[in-house]
Coordinates of N, CA and C and ligand atoms in Angstrom, one line a residue:
X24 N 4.7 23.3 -0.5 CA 3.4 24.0 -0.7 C 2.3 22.9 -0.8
X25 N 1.0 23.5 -0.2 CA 0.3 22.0 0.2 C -0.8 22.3 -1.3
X26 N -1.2 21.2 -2.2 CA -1.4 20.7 -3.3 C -2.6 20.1 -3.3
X27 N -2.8 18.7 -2.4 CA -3.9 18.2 -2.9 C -4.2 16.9 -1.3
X28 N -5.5 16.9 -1.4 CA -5.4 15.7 -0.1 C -6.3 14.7 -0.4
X29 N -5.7 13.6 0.0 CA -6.0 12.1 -0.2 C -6.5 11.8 0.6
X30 N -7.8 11.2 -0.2 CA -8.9 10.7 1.2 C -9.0 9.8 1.0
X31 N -9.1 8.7 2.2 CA -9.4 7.2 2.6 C -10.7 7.7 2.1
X32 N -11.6 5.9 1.9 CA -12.8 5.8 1.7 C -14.1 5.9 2.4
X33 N -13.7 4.5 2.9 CA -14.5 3.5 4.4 C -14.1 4.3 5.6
X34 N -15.1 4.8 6.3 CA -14.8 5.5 7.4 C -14.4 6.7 6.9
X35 N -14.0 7.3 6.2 CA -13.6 8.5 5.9 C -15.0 9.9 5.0
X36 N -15.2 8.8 4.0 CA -16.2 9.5 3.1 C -17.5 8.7 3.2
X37 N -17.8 7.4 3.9 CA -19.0 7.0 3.8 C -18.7 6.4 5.5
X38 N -19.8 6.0 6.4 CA -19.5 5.7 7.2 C -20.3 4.0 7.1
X39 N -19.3 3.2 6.6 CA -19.5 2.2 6.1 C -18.9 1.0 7.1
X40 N -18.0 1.4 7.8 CA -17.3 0.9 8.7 C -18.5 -0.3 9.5
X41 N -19.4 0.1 10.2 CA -20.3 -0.9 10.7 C -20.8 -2.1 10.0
X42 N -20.7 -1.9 8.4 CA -21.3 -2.9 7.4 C -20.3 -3.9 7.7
X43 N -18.8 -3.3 7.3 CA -17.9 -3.9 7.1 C -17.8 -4.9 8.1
X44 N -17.7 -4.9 9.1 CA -17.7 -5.4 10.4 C -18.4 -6.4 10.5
X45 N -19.5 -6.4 10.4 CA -20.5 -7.2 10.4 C -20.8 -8.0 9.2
X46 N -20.1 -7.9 8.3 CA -20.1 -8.8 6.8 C -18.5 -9.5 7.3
X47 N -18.0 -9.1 7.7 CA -16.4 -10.2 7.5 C -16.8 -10.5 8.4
X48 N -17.2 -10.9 9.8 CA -17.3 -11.5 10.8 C -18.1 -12.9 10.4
X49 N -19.9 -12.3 9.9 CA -20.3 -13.4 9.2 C -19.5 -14.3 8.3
X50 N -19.1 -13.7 7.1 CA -19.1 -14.5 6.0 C -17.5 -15.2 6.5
X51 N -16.6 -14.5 6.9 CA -15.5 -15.7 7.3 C -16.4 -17.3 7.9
X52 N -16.9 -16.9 9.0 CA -17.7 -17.6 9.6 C -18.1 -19.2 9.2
X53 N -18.6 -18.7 7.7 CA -19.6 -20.1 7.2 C -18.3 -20.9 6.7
X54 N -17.3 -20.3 6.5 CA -15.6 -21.3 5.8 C -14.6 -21.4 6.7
X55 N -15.2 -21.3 8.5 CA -14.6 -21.7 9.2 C -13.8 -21.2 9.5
X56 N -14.1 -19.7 9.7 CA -12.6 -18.8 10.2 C -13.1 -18.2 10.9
X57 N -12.4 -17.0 11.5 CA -13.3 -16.5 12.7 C -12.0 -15.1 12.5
X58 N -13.3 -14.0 12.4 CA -12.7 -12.4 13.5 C -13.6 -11.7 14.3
X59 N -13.1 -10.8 15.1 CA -13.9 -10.6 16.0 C -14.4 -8.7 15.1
X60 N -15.3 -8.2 15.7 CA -15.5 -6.8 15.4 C -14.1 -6.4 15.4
X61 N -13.9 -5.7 16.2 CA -12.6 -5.2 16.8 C -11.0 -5.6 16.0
X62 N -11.0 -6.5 15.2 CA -10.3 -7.3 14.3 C -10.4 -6.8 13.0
X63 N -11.9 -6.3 12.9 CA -12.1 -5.6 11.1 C -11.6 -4.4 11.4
X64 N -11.8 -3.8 12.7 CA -11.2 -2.4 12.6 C -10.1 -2.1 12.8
X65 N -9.0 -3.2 13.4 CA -7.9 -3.4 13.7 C -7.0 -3.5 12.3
X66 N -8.0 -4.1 11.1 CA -7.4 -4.4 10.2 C -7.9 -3.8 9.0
X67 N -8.6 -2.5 9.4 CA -8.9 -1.9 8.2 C -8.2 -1.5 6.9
X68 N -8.3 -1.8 6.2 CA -7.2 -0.8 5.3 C -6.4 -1.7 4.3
X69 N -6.5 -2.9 5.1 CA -5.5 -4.6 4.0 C -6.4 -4.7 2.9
X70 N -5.9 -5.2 2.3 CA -6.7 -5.8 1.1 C -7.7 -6.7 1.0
X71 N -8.9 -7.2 0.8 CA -9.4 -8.5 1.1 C -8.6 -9.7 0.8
X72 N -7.7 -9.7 0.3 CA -6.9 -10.9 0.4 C -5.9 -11.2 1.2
X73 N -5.3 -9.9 1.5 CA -4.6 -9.7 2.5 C -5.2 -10.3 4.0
X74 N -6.3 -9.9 4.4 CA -7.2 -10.3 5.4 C -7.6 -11.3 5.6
X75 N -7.6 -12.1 4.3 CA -8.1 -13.8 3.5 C -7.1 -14.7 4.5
X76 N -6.1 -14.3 3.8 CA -4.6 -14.8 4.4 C -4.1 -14.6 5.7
X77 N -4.5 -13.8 6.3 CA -4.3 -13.5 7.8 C -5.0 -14.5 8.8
X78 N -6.4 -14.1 7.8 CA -7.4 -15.8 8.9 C -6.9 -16.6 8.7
X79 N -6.6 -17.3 7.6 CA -6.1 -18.6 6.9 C -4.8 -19.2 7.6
X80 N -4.0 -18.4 7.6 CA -2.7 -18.7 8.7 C -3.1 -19.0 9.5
X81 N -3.6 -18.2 10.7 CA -4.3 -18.5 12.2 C -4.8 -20.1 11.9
X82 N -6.0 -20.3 11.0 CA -6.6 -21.1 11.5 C -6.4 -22.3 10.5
X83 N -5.4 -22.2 9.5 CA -5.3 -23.5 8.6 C -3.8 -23.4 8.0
X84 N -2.8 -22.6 9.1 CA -1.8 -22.6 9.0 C -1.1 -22.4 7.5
X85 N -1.8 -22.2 6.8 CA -1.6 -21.9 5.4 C -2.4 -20.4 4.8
X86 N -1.7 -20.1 3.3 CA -2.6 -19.0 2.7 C -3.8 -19.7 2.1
X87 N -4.8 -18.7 2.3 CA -5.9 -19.5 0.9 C -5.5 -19.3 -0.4
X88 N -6.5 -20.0 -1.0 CA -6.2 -20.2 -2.1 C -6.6 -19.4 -3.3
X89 N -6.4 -19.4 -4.7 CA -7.0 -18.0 -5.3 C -8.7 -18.3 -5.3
X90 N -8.8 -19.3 -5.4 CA -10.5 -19.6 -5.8 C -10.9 -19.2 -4.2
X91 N -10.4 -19.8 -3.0 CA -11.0 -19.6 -1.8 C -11.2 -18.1 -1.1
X92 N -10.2 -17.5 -2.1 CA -10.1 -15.8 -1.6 C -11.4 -15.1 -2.5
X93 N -11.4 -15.8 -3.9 CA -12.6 -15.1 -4.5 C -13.8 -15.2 -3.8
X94 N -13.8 -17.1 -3.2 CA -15.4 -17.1 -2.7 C -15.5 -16.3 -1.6
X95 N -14.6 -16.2 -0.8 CA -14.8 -15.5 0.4 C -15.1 -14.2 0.5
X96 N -14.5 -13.4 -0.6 CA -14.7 -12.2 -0.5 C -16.3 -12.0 -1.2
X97 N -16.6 -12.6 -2.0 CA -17.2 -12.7 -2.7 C -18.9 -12.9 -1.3
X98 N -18.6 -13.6 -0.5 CA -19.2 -13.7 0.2 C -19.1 -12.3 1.6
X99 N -18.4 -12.3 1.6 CA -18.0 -10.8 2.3 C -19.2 -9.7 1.7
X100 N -18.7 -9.9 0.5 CA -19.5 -8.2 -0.5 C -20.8 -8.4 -0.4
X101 N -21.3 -10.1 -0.1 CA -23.1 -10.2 -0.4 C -23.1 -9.6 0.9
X102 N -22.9 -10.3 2.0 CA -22.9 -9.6 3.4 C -22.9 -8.3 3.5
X103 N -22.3 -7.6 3.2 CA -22.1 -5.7 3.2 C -23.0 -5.3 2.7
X104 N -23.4 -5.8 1.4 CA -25.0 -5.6 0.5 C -26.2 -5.5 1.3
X105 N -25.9 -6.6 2.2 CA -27.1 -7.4 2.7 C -27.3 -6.3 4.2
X106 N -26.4 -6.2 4.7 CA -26.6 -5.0 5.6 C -26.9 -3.6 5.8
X107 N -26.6 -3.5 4.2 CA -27.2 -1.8 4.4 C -28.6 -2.2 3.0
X108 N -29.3 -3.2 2.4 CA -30.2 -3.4 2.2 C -31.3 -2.3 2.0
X109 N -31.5 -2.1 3.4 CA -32.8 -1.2 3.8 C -32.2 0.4 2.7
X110 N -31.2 0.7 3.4 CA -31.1 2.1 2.6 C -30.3 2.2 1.4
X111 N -30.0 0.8 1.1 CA -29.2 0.5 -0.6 C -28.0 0.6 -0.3
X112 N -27.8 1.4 0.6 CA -25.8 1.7 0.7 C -25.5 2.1 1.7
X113 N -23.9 2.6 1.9 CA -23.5 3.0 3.3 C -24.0 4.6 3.1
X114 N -24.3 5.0 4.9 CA -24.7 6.6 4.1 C -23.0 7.0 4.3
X115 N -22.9 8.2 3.6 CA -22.1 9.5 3.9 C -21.9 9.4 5.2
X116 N -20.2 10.1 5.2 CA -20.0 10.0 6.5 C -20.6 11.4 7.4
X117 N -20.9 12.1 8.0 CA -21.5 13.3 8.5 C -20.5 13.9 8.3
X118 N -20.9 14.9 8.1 CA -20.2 16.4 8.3 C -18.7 16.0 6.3
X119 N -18.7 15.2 6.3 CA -17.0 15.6 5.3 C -17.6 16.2 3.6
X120 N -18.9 16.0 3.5 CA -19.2 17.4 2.3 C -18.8 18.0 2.4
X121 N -18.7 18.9 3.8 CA -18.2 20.2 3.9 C -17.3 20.1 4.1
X122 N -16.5 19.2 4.5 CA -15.0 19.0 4.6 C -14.3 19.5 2.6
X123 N -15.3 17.9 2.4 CA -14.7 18.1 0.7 C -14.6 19.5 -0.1
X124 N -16.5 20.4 0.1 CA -16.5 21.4 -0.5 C -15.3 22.2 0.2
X125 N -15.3 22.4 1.2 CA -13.5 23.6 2.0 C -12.5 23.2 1.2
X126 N -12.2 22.1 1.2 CA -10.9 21.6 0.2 C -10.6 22.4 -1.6
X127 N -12.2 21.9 -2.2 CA -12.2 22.1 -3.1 C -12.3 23.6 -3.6
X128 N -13.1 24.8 -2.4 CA -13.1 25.7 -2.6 C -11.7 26.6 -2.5
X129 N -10.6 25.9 -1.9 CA -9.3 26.7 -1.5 C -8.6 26.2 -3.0
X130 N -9.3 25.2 -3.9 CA -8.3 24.4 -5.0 C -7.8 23.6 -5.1
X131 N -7.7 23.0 -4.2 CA -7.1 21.7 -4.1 C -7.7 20.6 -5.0
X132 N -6.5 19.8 -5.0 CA -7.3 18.7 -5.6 C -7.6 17.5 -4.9
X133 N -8.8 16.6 -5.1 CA -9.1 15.6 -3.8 C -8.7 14.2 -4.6
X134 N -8.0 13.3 -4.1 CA -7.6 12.0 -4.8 C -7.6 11.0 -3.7
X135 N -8.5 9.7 -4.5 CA -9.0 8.9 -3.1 C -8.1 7.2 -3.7
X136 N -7.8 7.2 -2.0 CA -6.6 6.0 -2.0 C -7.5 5.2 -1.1
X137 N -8.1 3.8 -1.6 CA -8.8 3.1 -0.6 C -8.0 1.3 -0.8
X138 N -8.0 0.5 0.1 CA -7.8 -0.6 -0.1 C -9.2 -1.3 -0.4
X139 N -10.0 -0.9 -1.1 CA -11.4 -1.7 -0.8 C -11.7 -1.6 -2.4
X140 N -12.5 -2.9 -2.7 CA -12.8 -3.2 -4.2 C -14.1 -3.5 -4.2
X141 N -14.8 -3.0 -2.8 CA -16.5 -3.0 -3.1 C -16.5 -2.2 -4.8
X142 N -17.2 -2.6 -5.3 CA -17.8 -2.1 -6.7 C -18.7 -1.0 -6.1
X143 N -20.2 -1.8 -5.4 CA -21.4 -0.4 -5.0 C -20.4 0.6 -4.5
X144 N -19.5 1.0 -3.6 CA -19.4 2.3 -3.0 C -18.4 2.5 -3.9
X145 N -17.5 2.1 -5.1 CA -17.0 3.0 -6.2 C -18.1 3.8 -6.8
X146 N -18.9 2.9 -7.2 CA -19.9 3.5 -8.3 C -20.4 4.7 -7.6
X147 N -20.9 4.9 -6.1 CA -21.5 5.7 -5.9 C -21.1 6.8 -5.4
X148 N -19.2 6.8 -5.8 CA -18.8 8.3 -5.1 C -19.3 9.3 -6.1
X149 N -19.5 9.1 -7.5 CA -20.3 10.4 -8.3 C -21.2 10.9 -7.6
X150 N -22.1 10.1 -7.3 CA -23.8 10.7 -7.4 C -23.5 10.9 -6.0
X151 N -22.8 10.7 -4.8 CA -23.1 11.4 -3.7 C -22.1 12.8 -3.4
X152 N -21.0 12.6 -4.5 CA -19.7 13.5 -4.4 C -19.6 14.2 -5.8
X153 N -20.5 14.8 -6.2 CA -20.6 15.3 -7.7 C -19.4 16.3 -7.7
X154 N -18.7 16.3 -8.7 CA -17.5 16.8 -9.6 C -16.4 16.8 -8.0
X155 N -16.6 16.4 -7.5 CA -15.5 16.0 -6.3 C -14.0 15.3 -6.6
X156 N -14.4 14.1 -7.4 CA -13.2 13.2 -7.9 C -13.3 12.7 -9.0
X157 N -12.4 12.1 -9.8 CA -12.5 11.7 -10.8 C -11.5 10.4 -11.0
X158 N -11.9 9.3 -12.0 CA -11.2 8.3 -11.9 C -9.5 8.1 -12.1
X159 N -9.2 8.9 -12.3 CA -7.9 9.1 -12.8 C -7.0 9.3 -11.6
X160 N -7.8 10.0 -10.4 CA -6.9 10.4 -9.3 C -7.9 9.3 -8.2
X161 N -7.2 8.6 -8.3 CA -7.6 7.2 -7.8 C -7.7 5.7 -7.5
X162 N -7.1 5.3 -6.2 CA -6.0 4.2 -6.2 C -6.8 3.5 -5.4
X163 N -7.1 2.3 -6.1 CA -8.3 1.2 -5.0 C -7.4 -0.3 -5.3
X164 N -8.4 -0.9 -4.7 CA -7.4 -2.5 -4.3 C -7.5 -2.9 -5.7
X165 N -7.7 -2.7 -6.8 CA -7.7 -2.9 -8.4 C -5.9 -2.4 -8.8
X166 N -5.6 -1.6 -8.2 CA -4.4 -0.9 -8.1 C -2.9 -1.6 -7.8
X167 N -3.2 -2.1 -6.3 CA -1.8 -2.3 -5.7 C -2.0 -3.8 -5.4
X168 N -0.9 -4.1 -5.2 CA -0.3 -5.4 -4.8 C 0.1 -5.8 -3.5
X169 N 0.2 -4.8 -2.7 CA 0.5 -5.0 -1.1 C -0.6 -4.2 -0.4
X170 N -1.2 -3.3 -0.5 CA -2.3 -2.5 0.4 C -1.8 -2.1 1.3
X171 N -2.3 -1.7 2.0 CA -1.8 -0.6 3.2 C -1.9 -1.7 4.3
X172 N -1.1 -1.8 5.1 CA -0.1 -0.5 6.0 C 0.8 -0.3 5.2
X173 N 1.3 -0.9 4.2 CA 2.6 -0.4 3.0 C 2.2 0.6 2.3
X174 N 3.2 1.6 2.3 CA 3.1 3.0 1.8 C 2.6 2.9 0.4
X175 N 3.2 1.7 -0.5 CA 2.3 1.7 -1.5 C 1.2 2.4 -2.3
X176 N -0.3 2.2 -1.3 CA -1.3 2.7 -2.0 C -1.2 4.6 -2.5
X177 N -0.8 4.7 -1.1 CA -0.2 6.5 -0.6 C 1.1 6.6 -1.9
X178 N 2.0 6.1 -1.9 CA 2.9 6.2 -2.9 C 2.4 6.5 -4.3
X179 N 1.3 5.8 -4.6 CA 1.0 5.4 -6.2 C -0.3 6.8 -6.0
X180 N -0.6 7.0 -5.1 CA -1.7 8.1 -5.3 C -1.1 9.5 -5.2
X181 N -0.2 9.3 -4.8 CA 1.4 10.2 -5.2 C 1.5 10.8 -6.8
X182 N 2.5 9.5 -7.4 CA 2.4 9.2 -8.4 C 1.9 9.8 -9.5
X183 N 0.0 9.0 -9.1 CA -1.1 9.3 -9.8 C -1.5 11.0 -10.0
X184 N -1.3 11.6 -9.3 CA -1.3 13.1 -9.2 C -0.1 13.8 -9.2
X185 N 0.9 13.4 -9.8 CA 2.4 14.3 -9.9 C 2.4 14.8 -9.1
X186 N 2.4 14.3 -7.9 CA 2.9 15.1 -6.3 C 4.0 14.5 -5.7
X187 N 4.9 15.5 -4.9 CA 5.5 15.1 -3.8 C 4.8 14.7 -2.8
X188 N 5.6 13.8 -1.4 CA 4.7 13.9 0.0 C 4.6 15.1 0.4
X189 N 5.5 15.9 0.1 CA 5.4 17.6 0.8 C 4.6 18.3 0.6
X190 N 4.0 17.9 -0.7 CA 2.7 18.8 -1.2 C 1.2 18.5 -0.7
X191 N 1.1 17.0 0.1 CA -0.5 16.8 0.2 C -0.6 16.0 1.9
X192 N -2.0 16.0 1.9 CA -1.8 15.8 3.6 C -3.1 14.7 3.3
X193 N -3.0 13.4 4.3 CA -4.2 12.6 4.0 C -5.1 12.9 5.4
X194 N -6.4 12.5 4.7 CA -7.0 11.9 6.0 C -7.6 10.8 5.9
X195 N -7.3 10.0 7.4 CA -7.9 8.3 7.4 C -8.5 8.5 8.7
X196 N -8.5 7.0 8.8 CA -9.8 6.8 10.0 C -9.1 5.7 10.4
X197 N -8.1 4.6 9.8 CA -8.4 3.4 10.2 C -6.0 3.4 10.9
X198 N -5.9 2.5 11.9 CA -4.1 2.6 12.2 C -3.4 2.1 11.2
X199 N -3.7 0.9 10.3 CA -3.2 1.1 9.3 C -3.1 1.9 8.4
X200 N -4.3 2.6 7.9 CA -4.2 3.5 6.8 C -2.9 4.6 7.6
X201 N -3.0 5.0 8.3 CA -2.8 6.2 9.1 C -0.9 5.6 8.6
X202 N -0.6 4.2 9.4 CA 0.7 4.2 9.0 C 1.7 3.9 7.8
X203 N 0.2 3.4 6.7 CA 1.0 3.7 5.3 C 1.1 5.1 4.7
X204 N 0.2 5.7 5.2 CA 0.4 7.1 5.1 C 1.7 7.6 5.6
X205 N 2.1 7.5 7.0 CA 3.1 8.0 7.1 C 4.5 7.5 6.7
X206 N 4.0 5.9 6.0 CA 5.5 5.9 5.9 C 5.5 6.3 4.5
X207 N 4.5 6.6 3.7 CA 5.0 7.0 2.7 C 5.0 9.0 2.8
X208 N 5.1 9.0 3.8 CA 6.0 10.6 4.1 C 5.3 11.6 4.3
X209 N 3.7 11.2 4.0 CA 2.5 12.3 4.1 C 2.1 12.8 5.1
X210 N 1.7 13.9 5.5 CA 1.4 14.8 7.1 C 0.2 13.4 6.7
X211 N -0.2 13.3 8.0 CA -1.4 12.7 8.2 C -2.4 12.6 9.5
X212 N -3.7 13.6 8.5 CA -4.6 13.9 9.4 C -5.3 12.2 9.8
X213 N -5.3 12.1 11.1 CA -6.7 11.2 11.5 C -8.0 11.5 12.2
X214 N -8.9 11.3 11.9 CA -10.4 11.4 11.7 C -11.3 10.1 12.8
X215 N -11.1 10.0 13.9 CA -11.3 9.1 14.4 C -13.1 8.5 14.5
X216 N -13.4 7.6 13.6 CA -14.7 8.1 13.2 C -15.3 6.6 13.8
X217 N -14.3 5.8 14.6 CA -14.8 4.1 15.0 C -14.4 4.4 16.6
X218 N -14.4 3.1 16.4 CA -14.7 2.5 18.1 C -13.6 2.3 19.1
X219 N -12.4 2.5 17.8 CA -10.9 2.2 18.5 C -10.8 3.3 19.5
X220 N -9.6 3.6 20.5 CA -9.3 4.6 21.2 C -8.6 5.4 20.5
X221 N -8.4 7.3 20.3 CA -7.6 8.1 19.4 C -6.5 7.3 20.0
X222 N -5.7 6.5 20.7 CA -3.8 6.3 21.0 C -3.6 5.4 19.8
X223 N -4.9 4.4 19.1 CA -4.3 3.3 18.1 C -4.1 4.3 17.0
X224 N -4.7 5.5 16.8 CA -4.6 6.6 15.6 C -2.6 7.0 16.0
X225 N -2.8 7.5 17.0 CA -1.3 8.7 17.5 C -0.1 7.0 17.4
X226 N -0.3 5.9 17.8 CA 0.7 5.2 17.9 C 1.0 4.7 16.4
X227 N -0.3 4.5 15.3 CA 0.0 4.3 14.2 C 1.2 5.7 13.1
X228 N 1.3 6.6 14.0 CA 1.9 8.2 13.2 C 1.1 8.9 12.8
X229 N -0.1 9.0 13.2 CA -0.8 10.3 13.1 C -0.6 11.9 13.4
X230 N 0.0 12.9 12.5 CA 0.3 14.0 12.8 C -0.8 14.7 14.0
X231 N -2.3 14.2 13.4 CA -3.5 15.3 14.2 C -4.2 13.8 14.0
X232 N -5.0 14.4 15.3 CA -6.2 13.1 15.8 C -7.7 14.4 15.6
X233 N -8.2 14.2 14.9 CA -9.9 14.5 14.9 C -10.8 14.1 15.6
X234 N -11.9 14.9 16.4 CA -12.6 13.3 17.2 C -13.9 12.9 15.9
X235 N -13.9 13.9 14.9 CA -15.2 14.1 13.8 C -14.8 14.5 12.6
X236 N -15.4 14.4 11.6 CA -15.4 15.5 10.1 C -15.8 16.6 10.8
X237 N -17.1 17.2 12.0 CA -17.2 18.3 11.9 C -16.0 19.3 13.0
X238 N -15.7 18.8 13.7 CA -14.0 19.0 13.8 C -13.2 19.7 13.2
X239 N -13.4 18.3 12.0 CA -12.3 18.7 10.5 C -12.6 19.9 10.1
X240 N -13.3 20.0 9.5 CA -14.4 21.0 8.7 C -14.1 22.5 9.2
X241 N -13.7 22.8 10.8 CA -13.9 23.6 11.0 C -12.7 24.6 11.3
X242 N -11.4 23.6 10.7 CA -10.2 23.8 10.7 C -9.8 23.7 9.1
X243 N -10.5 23.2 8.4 CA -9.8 22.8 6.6 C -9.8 24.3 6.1
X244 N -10.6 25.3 6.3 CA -10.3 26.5 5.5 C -9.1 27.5 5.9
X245 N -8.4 26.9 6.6 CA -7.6 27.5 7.4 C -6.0 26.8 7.5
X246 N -6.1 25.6 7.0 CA -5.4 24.7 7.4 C -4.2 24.9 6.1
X247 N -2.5 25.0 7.0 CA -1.6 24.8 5.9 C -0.2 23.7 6.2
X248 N 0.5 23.8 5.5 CA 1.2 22.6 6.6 C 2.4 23.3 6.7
Ligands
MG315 MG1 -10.8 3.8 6.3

């Protein structure tokens, strides 16, 4: 019986995805590494150190180091800052209010599993998602030790809400979230809200491909598994 559904962050509840993009490209950049757009979205969902480590191999055959992962991310997060500037933050992603309010109106409970330790867009799921979530049912890169694509985060957001996988369905946006999701057992909705084609969604194990939240939205009051 379906229970409660786990929402990705980035790309899911904010459409933040373009910041992101454009902050790791830069800030790798100035320490001599290099990813392309296409690369952040490819790799959405790792951890920043995870990601640290992925360049680092490529281009210095080695992992960085803990100080070089601080600066870098560190420089990552000013970049993301620095990009949405003008309007303080990432907006909301369109249409998944009403996604959330459907959810919340059938009872469910919403519990958010992100690999991302931006601080600004923790802080700001209250004031844009009022009585939506709450700290307790929720799993961020402060949390896990391996990040997604390992079932991990999905596992512990499990966990975190005394659920089985049988009882809750996620939605993501990004091919890895989509495959730690399913390997940790969960139906998983995808939400195709970037630039990739829906087949990196369906080849990662996505049960349903979305092309939008309002899509979503117009199937959640209805939806059982
Ligand atoms: Mg995402």
């Amino acid at each position: 019986m379906l229970k409660a559904f786990l929402f990705d962050m980035d790309g899911v509840l904010f459409d933040s995805m373009p910041g992101h993009a454009v902050a790791w490209v830069k800030a790798v950049e100035r320490y001599g590494l290099s990813m392309t757009a296409e690369e952040v979205y490819m790799n959405e969902g790792r951890t920043g150190a995870g990601t640290i480590n992925a360049l680092a191999q490529r281009t210095w055959g080695r992992d960085a180091t803990e100080s070089e992962i601080k600066e870098i991310y560190a420089a990552k997060s000013e970049e993301f800052n620095r990009y949405f500037e003008q309007q303080g933050e990432a907006p909301v992603m369109p249409g998944v209010t009403d996604v959330l309010n459907k959810v919340r109106a059938r009872g469910f409970m919403r519990v958010i599993v992100t690999g991302s330790g931006q601080l600004s867009l923790l802080d700001n799921l209250n004031r844009h998602f009022p009585g939506q979530f709450s700290r307790e049912l929720m799993v961020t890169a402060f949390d896990v030790k391996r990040g997604k694509p390992d079932p991990e985060p999905y596992l512990m957001g499990l966990q975190k809400a005394h659920l089985r996988a049988d009882e809750a369905v996620v939605i993501e946006n990004a091919p890895l979230g989509v495959q730690a999701a399913h390997a940790a057992g969960i139906f998983t909705i995808a939400v195709n809200t970037g630039p990739l084609p829906d087949s990196a969604l369906w080849d990662a194990g996505a049960d349903r491909v979305f092309p939008d939240m309002n899509a979503l939205a117009a199937e959640i009051e209805t939806f059982e598994l």
